[in-house]
Short mmCIF file of C-alpha atoms in Angstrom, two decimals:
data_model
loop_
_atom_site.label_atom_id
_atom_site.label_comp_id
_atom_site.label_asym_id
_atom_site.label_seq_id
_atom_site.Cartn_x
_atom_site.Cartn_y
_atom_site.Cartn_z
CA MET C 36 7.84 -40.01 61.95
CA THR C 37 5.24 -37.49 61.60
CA THR C 38 4.83 -33.90 61.59
CA ALA C 39 2.05 -31.69 63.18
CA PRO C 40 0.00 -29.48 60.58
CA LEU C 41 1.31 -26.19 60.11
CA PRO C 42 -1.37 -23.28 61.21
CA LEU C 43 -3.71 -21.27 59.36
CA LEU C 44 -2.06 -18.24 57.17
CA PRO C 45 -3.95 -14.98 58.41
CA PRO C 46 -5.07 -14.12 55.02
CA LEU C 47 -3.15 -10.71 53.69
CA ASP C 48 -5.15 -8.79 51.24
CA ILE C 49 -3.01 -7.56 48.11
CA LEU C 50 -3.95 -4.36 47.44
CA ALA C 51 -2.46 -3.37 43.80
CA HIS C 52 0.46 -5.45 42.37
CA THR C 53 2.69 -4.78 39.26
CA ALA C 54 5.55 -5.86 37.17
CA THR C 55 7.47 -4.13 34.92
CA THR C 56 9.49 -7.11 32.84
CA ALA C 57 11.51 -7.36 28.54
CA LEU C 58 7.48 -7.90 27.37
CA GLY C 59 6.80 -3.77 29.27
CA ALA C 60 6.33 -0.93 32.31
CA GLY C 61 3.31 -2.56 35.01
CA LEU C 62 0.45 -5.25 33.72
CA ASP C 63 -1.37 -4.58 31.16
CA ALA C 64 1.77 -5.00 29.42
CA GLN C 65 2.12 -8.30 30.69
CA ARG C 66 -1.25 -8.75 29.82
CA SER C 67 -1.01 -8.46 26.65
CA ALA C 68 2.63 -10.00 25.50
CA LEU C 69 0.93 -13.55 27.54
CA ARG C 70 -2.57 -13.21 25.49
CA GLU C 71 -0.21 -13.08 22.56
CA SER C 72 3.00 -15.95 23.44
CA ARG C 73 4.58 -12.72 22.44
CA SER C 74 7.67 -13.10 23.99
CA GLY C 75 10.34 -10.34 25.28
CA LEU C 76 13.38 -12.11 24.57
CA ARG C 77 15.93 -10.45 21.95
CA ARG C 78 19.40 -11.14 20.69
CA ASN C 79 21.86 -10.11 23.81
CA ASP C 80 22.88 -6.29 23.21
CA PHE C 81 23.62 -5.81 26.38
CA GLY C 82 27.67 -4.57 27.54
CA SER C 83 30.69 -3.62 25.02
CA GLN C 84 31.30 -7.64 24.04
CA PRO C 85 28.20 -8.57 24.76
CA LEU C 86 27.52 -13.17 25.24
CA GLU C 87 26.12 -15.03 22.16
CA CYS C 88 22.82 -15.12 23.53
CA TRP C 89 19.28 -14.43 24.02
CA ILE C 90 17.80 -11.11 27.09
CA GLY C 91 15.17 -9.70 28.46
CA ARG C 92 15.53 -6.61 28.79
CA VAL C 93 13.17 -3.94 29.80
CA GLU C 94 13.10 -0.80 27.92
CA GLY C 95 13.66 2.66 28.89
CA VAL C 96 15.34 2.54 32.33
CA GLU C 97 18.39 4.27 30.93
CA ALA C 98 15.76 7.06 30.15
CA VAL C 99 15.05 7.57 33.91
CA THR C 100 16.00 9.70 35.59
CA LEU C 101 15.77 10.04 39.68
CA PRO C 102 14.55 12.71 42.58
CA ALA C 103 17.75 15.12 43.47
CA HIS C 104 16.62 13.25 46.83
CA LEU C 105 17.28 9.69 45.25
CA ALA C 106 20.73 10.75 43.51
CA GLU C 107 22.55 9.10 46.06
CA LEU C 108 21.73 5.83 44.93
CA ASP C 109 21.70 6.15 41.01
CA CYS C 110 22.70 3.14 39.93
CA ARG C 111 20.40 0.62 36.97
CA ASN C 112 19.56 -1.44 39.30
CA ASN C 113 17.91 1.28 41.30
CA ALA C 114 16.71 2.97 38.28
CA LEU C 115 14.38 0.27 37.33
CA ALA C 116 13.44 -0.29 40.88
CA TRP C 117 12.26 3.25 39.84
CA LEU C 118 9.93 2.92 36.94
CA ALA C 119 8.85 -0.10 38.75
CA LEU C 120 7.20 1.91 41.48
CA GLN C 121 5.43 4.18 38.55
CA GLN C 122 2.72 1.73 37.87
CA ASP C 123 -0.46 0.67 38.78
CA GLY C 124 -1.47 2.52 41.04
CA LEU C 125 1.30 1.98 43.78
CA GLU C 126 1.70 5.18 45.25
CA GLN C 127 -1.52 5.58 45.66
CA ALA C 128 -1.65 1.94 47.80
CA ILE C 129 0.87 3.28 49.81
CA ALA C 130 0.17 6.82 50.50
CA GLY C 131 -3.32 4.67 51.53
CA VAL C 132 -1.78 2.19 54.22
CA VAL C 133 0.40 4.89 55.19
CA GLN C 134 -2.74 7.02 55.88
CA ARG C 135 -4.10 4.78 58.14
CA HIS C 136 -0.63 3.02 60.01
CA GLY C 137 1.71 5.52 59.80
CA ALA C 138 4.79 5.55 57.87
CA SER C 139 6.49 3.79 60.78
CA ARG C 140 3.93 0.80 60.73
CA VAL C 141 5.10 -0.01 57.00
CA ALA C 142 7.25 -2.71 56.58
CA VAL C 143 9.54 -2.56 52.40
CA VAL C 144 10.93 -6.17 51.69
CA VAL C 145 12.41 -6.01 48.98
CA GLY C 146 13.93 -9.68 47.55
CA THR C 147 17.37 -9.34 45.41
CA SER C 148 20.37 -11.20 43.89
CA THR C 149 23.45 -9.28 43.08
CA SER C 150 21.43 -5.90 43.74
CA SER C 151 23.58 -2.89 42.81
CA ILE C 152 26.64 -4.55 42.04
CA GLY C 153 26.82 -3.60 37.84
CA ALA C 154 27.29 -0.52 39.28
CA THR C 155 30.16 -1.75 40.68
CA GLU C 156 32.11 -3.09 38.17
CA GLU C 157 32.03 -0.11 36.55
CA ALA C 158 33.64 1.29 39.31
CA TYR C 159 36.48 -0.97 38.59
CA ALA C 160 36.66 -1.12 35.37
CA ARG C 161 36.79 2.75 35.64
CA LEU C 162 39.38 3.50 38.63
CA VAL C 163 41.47 5.94 38.42
CA HIS C 164 45.46 6.76 39.73
CA ASP C 165 46.72 9.59 42.85
CA ALA C 166 49.90 11.06 42.80
CA ASP C 167 51.28 8.20 44.36
CA GLY C 168 49.46 5.62 41.78
CA ASN C 169 46.87 4.01 44.11
CA PRO C 170 44.02 3.43 42.43
CA HIS C 171 40.17 4.35 43.32
CA PHE C 172 37.46 4.28 42.04
CA PRO C 173 36.01 7.43 40.10
CA PRO C 174 34.78 9.92 42.01
CA GLU C 175 30.83 10.13 40.52
CA LEU C 176 31.54 6.76 41.78
CA ARG C 177 32.71 7.62 45.21
CA ARG C 178 29.01 6.04 47.31
CA PRO C 179 29.58 4.04 49.27
CA ARG C 180 24.90 3.21 49.74
CA ILE C 181 25.53 1.58 45.34
CA HIS C 182 28.08 -0.63 46.19
CA SER C 183 26.49 -2.79 49.39
CA PRO C 184 23.76 -5.70 49.42
CA HIS C 185 21.30 -3.55 50.39
CA SER C 186 21.81 -0.33 47.62
CA LEU C 187 18.20 -1.92 46.59
CA GLY C 188 16.40 -1.80 49.94
CA ASP C 189 17.59 1.63 51.13
CA PHE C 190 16.52 3.14 47.65
CA VAL C 191 12.92 1.92 48.18
CA GLN C 192 12.68 3.00 51.66
CA LEU C 193 13.62 6.08 51.19
CA ALA C 194 11.40 6.39 46.86
CA THR C 195 8.64 6.04 48.80
CA GLY C 196 9.55 7.67 52.95
CA LEU C 197 8.79 4.22 54.54
CA ARG C 198 9.99 4.26 57.84
CA GLY C 199 8.94 0.54 59.74
CA PRO C 200 11.40 -2.20 59.36
CA CYS C 201 13.78 -2.87 56.00
CA VAL C 202 15.17 -6.18 55.09
CA THR C 203 16.79 -6.98 51.78
CA VAL C 204 15.91 -10.62 51.63
CA ALA C 205 19.03 -11.97 49.07
CA THR C 206 18.29 -15.84 48.78
CA ALA C 207 19.14 -16.05 44.73
CA CYS C 208 15.73 -17.03 42.92
CA SER C 209 14.38 -17.71 45.63
CA SER C 210 14.65 -13.72 46.89
CA SER C 211 10.87 -11.09 45.84
CA ALA C 212 8.96 -15.03 46.74
CA LYS C 213 10.65 -15.32 49.93
CA VAL C 214 9.56 -10.98 50.61
CA PHE C 215 6.13 -11.80 51.05
CA ALA C 216 7.23 -15.05 53.81
CA GLN C 217 8.90 -12.60 55.16
CA ALA C 218 6.68 -10.08 55.71
CA ALA C 219 3.88 -11.03 56.90
CA ARG C 220 5.84 -12.58 59.87
CA LEU C 221 6.57 -8.94 60.47
CA ILE C 222 2.91 -8.55 60.37
CA GLN C 223 1.71 -11.53 62.28
CA ALA C 224 4.66 -11.26 64.89
CA GLY C 225 2.97 -7.34 65.53
CA LEU C 226 6.01 -5.21 64.09
CA ALA C 227 4.36 -3.77 61.50
CA ASP C 228 0.71 -2.93 60.20
CA ALA C 229 0.73 -3.95 56.08
CA ALA C 230 4.49 -3.95 53.43
CA LEU C 231 5.56 -3.36 50.68
CA VAL C 232 7.17 -6.13 49.30
CA GLY C 233 8.93 -6.90 45.78
CA GLY C 234 12.06 -7.16 44.24
CA VAL C 235 14.53 -5.99 41.32
CA ASP C 236 17.55 -7.81 39.06
CA SER C 237 19.24 -5.97 36.14
CA LEU C 238 20.97 -7.56 33.52
CA CYS C 239 25.59 -6.55 34.31
CA GLY C 240 28.50 -8.63 32.99
CA SER C 241 28.34 -10.80 36.92
CA VAL C 242 25.35 -12.13 35.49
CA LEU C 243 25.66 -12.74 32.47
CA PHE C 244 29.39 -13.86 32.23
CA GLY C 245 28.95 -16.00 35.64
CA PHE C 246 25.58 -18.61 34.48
CA ASN C 247 27.89 -18.98 31.31
CA SER C 248 30.27 -19.60 33.27
CA LEU C 249 28.49 -22.63 35.17
CA GLN C 250 27.35 -23.53 31.92
CA LEU C 251 23.91 -22.34 32.04
CA VAL C 252 22.77 -20.04 29.34
CA ALA C 253 21.31 -21.27 25.99
CA PRO C 254 22.44 -19.05 22.29
CA THR C 255 18.83 -19.53 21.61
CA PRO C 256 15.73 -18.58 23.14
CA CYS C 257 15.10 -20.85 26.22
CA GLN C 258 12.47 -23.41 25.93
CA PRO C 259 11.21 -25.15 29.73
CA PHE C 260 10.01 -28.63 29.65
CA ASP C 261 10.90 -28.41 26.19
CA ALA C 262 12.55 -31.90 25.53
CA ARG C 263 15.22 -29.67 23.32
CA ARG C 264 16.12 -27.41 26.18
CA VAL C 265 19.16 -26.75 27.04
CA GLY C 266 19.91 -23.57 29.68
CA LEU C 267 18.31 -20.10 30.44
CA SER C 268 17.85 -17.18 28.67
CA LEU C 269 18.52 -14.20 31.24
CA GLY C 270 16.37 -11.26 31.76
CA GLU C 271 16.12 -8.16 34.54
CA ALA C 272 12.57 -7.22 36.29
CA GLY C 273 11.42 -4.83 39.07
CA GLY C 274 7.78 -5.50 40.65
CA PHE C 275 5.96 -4.29 43.86
CA ALA C 276 3.08 -5.36 45.93
CA VAL C 277 1.43 -3.81 49.45
CA LEU C 278 0.05 -6.02 51.16
CA GLU C 279 -1.95 -5.72 54.38
CA ARG C 280 -3.89 -7.33 57.26
CA ALA C 281 -7.06 -8.68 56.02
CA GLY C 282 -9.63 -6.64 56.93
CA ALA C 283 -7.61 -3.76 58.01
CA GLY C 284 -8.42 -1.19 55.04
CA PRO C 285 -10.67 -1.46 51.87
CA GLY C 286 -9.71 -5.00 51.07
CA ALA C 287 -9.26 -6.39 48.09
CA ALA C 288 -10.45 -9.46 45.16
CA LEU C 289 -7.01 -10.77 45.96
CA GLN C 290 -5.08 -12.48 48.54
CA LEU C 291 -2.26 -14.21 49.88
CA ARG C 292 -2.76 -17.12 51.06
CA GLY C 293 -0.59 -18.67 52.46
CA TYR C 294 3.64 -19.74 51.62
CA GLY C 295 6.25 -22.65 52.29
CA GLU C 296 10.39 -22.46 52.60
CA SER C 297 12.51 -24.61 53.02
CA SER C 298 16.17 -25.46 52.48
CA ASP C 299 17.52 -28.63 51.29
CA ALA C 300 21.33 -27.54 51.43
CA HIS C 301 21.43 -30.59 48.88
CA HIS C 302 24.46 -28.25 46.34
CA MET C 303 25.45 -24.80 45.83
CA SER C 304 24.20 -24.80 42.20
CA ALA C 305 22.08 -28.05 41.81
CA PRO C 306 18.64 -28.90 43.21
CA HIS C 307 18.35 -31.75 45.10
CA PRO C 308 17.91 -35.02 43.06
CA GLU C 309 14.40 -35.54 44.03
CA GLY C 310 13.39 -32.60 44.59
CA LEU C 311 13.21 -33.09 48.41
CA GLY C 312 12.78 -29.19 49.05
CA ALA C 313 11.10 -28.22 46.38
CA ARG C 314 7.74 -30.60 47.58
CA LEU C 315 8.23 -29.57 50.73
CA ALA C 316 7.54 -25.72 50.36
CA MET C 317 4.58 -27.00 47.86
CA GLN C 318 2.83 -28.55 51.15
CA ALA C 319 3.79 -26.04 53.37
CA ALA C 320 2.28 -23.23 51.40
CA LEU C 321 -1.15 -25.82 50.26
CA GLN C 322 -1.23 -26.42 54.39
CA ARG C 323 -1.10 -22.43 55.73
CA ALA C 324 -4.06 -21.79 52.79
CA GLY C 325 -5.91 -25.37 54.15
CA ILE C 326 -6.01 -26.04 50.61
CA GLY C 327 -5.59 -29.41 48.92
CA PRO C 328 -3.92 -30.31 45.55
CA ASP C 329 -6.61 -30.37 44.14
CA ALA C 330 -7.87 -27.36 44.44
CA LEU C 331 -5.48 -25.26 42.71
CA GLY C 332 -5.73 -23.90 39.96
CA TYR C 333 -2.84 -22.76 38.36
CA LEU C 334 0.62 -23.00 39.59
CA ASN C 335 3.21 -20.63 37.89
CA LEU C 336 6.47 -23.36 38.56
CA HIS C 337 10.35 -22.15 38.06
CA GLY C 338 10.98 -23.79 35.54
CA THR C 339 14.03 -22.24 34.35
CA SER C 340 14.99 -24.08 31.18
CA THR C 341 17.64 -25.94 32.81
CA PRO C 342 17.79 -30.43 31.82
CA ALA C 343 17.94 -31.45 35.47
CA ASN C 344 16.70 -27.72 37.22
CA ASP C 345 12.87 -28.53 35.17
CA SER C 346 12.89 -33.32 35.37
CA ILE C 347 13.42 -32.68 39.13
CA GLU C 348 10.50 -29.32 39.65
CA ALA C 349 8.09 -31.23 36.68
CA ALA C 350 8.46 -35.01 38.64
CA ALA C 351 7.94 -33.13 42.00
CA VAL C 352 4.66 -31.70 40.52
CA ALA C 353 3.53 -34.87 39.56
CA ALA C 354 4.73 -36.33 42.94
CA LEU C 355 1.97 -34.38 44.40
CA PHE C 356 -0.52 -32.66 42.32
CA PRO C 357 -3.60 -34.22 39.92
CA GLU C 358 -3.35 -34.12 36.04
CA THR C 359 -6.00 -31.50 35.33
CA LEU C 360 -4.07 -28.93 36.80
CA HIS C 361 -2.20 -26.44 34.88
CA ALA C 362 1.01 -26.30 35.49
CA SER C 363 3.51 -23.21 33.25
CA SER C 364 6.76 -21.72 32.79
CA THR C 365 6.22 -17.88 31.89
CA LYS C 366 10.06 -17.80 31.51
CA GLY C 367 10.41 -17.65 27.78
CA TRP C 368 7.83 -14.28 27.82
CA THR C 369 10.90 -12.57 30.41
CA GLY C 370 13.95 -14.82 30.83
CA HIS C 371 14.79 -16.10 33.93
CA THR C 372 15.15 -12.84 36.30
CA LEU C 373 16.79 -13.74 38.81
CA GLY C 374 15.91 -12.17 41.90
CA ALA C 375 13.04 -10.42 41.03
CA ALA C 376 11.40 -13.93 39.56
CA GLY C 377 9.49 -14.17 42.23
CA ILE C 378 7.66 -11.00 42.39
CA VAL C 379 6.98 -10.61 38.69
CA GLU C 380 6.02 -15.70 38.29
CA SER C 381 3.58 -14.03 41.42
CA VAL C 382 2.25 -11.30 39.05
CA PHE C 383 1.57 -13.86 36.25
CA ALA C 384 -0.60 -16.26 39.09
CA LEU C 385 -2.31 -13.04 40.08
CA LEU C 386 -3.12 -13.00 36.48
CA ALA C 387 -4.00 -15.70 36.32
CA LEU C 388 -6.63 -15.62 38.79
CA SER C 389 -8.23 -11.70 37.60
CA ASP C 390 -8.11 -12.23 34.02
CA GLY C 391 -8.50 -16.02 33.99
CA LEU C 392 -5.85 -16.81 31.47
CA LEU C 393 -3.68 -19.71 32.27
CA PRO C 394 0.14 -19.31 30.74
CA GLY C 395 1.28 -21.71 28.70
CA THR C 396 5.15 -22.47 27.82
CA LEU C 397 5.95 -20.03 25.21
CA ASN C 398 8.84 -21.82 22.98
CA SER C 399 8.46 -24.78 23.66
CA GLU C 400 6.73 -27.47 21.40
CA ILE C 401 8.12 -31.70 21.95
CA PRO C 402 7.64 -32.52 25.29
CA ASP C 403 10.43 -34.43 27.85
CA PRO C 404 8.56 -37.77 28.38
CA ALA C 405 9.93 -36.94 32.16
CA CYS C 406 7.71 -34.77 32.86
CA GLY C 407 3.85 -35.40 33.64
CA PRO C 408 0.77 -34.02 32.26
CA GLN C 409 1.30 -31.13 34.23
CA ILE C 410 3.30 -29.32 31.83
CA ARG C 411 1.15 -27.63 29.84
CA PHE C 412 2.95 -25.47 26.99
CA ASN C 413 -0.23 -23.44 25.37
CA ASN C 414 -2.35 -20.67 26.81
CA ALA C 415 -5.81 -21.75 28.64
CA ARG C 416 -8.94 -20.16 29.44
CA ALA C 417 -10.41 -21.28 33.76
CA ASP C 418 -12.24 -19.68 36.03
CA ILE C 419 -9.98 -20.77 39.29
CA ARG C 420 -10.20 -19.61 43.23
CA TYR C 421 -6.36 -20.09 44.26
CA ALA C 422 -2.66 -19.72 42.10
CA MET C 423 0.42 -20.67 43.30
CA ASN C 424 4.05 -19.96 42.36
CA ASN C 425 7.57 -21.27 42.30
CA SER C 426 10.70 -19.73 43.02
CA PHE C 427 14.01 -22.27 43.70
CA GLY C 428 17.70 -20.60 44.54
CA PHE C 429 21.00 -22.25 44.29
CA GLY C 430 21.95 -23.72 47.82
CA GLY C 431 18.19 -25.23 47.40
CA ASN C 432 17.37 -21.86 48.76
CA ASN C 433 12.92 -22.45 48.00
CA CYS C 434 9.95 -20.83 48.70
CA SER C 435 6.26 -21.59 47.04
CA LEU C 436 3.28 -19.06 47.76
CA VAL C 437 -0.52 -19.40 47.14
CA PHE C 438 -2.49 -16.97 46.32
CA GLY C 439 -6.04 -16.65 46.39
CA LYS C 440 -9.59 -14.10 45.07
CA ALA C 441 -10.80 -13.03 48.31
CA GLY C 442 -14.21 -14.44 49.99
#
């Protein structure tokens, strides 16, 4: 059975983009660490009884003070969102699309996997009892708006003053990649003229001990696609991008050119053994971008460093792309930032386009024979026109994005 080719995606200008990770706040921090092959991973020091592992923790989150009108939504995850929102001219880009279209025509589409669950954990850990012995959250945590999966979207909309459609996407580790596709559809449908997209996930006990219970956390820094890999390193991050229909504003050097999504639903936490969903997502993204596999210059892989995920993704890549493709995982720099991985690694793909630096795969030295020649361990330099990002989540939620230079 054959299917009709997907229609081309009208390009969306990327007016601003940013990421805040364990490497630091903003694009320059990401650039310098990528260039120097300097990891942001460190021994886990998160929580009162830290799990024995390595993490990508963002410095300075605890020192963030939110403005008074945002106090109702104060928590670690939203503090990280606020820190990320201040970087790389994002506020000016938001002001520009509001001036051109009005705040009610700018959508907010953000991704997260755990939202503000860290605050809910704290509330349960600090339960107080009334005179009848009934348990309650402590007074300072009796704020329903933070105990919700939509806490992040609620916060970002309030923090920016945008009043268009507001959506929180929670599809595990593909969440903040799928926001680009969601925003593109909103703009194509005429429900918005521009969009602020992004994602934030912060470290908490549920993340660290939850993944450890699945036997997926490595005791040492992660080694994606290395023959010795044993598991992932968890991290936290926040990032955003401002999208606008091409031709509607001042223009931009970089654009969203294609997206592809699939849901193979093979297993709750394991990928399809033949990489079916991954391959479908990548093929759809290329079709919407109107390019063939040989046009792609860089592919940021999901590359979690778990034995099954890496080999299956590598096989899907080898079946689709030529040997000349430079593909890598950047999780050795930041850790696996879960619901924020899509936006962070999209920013890395955009940096590859703008700077010509194609990241390697940090911490990895011994290639897994099951992985094809597309998997690169060393940084390289090349002037490329198109870059892709893969983000795959539990339950078979897969998303691939194609970015390109304008013109």
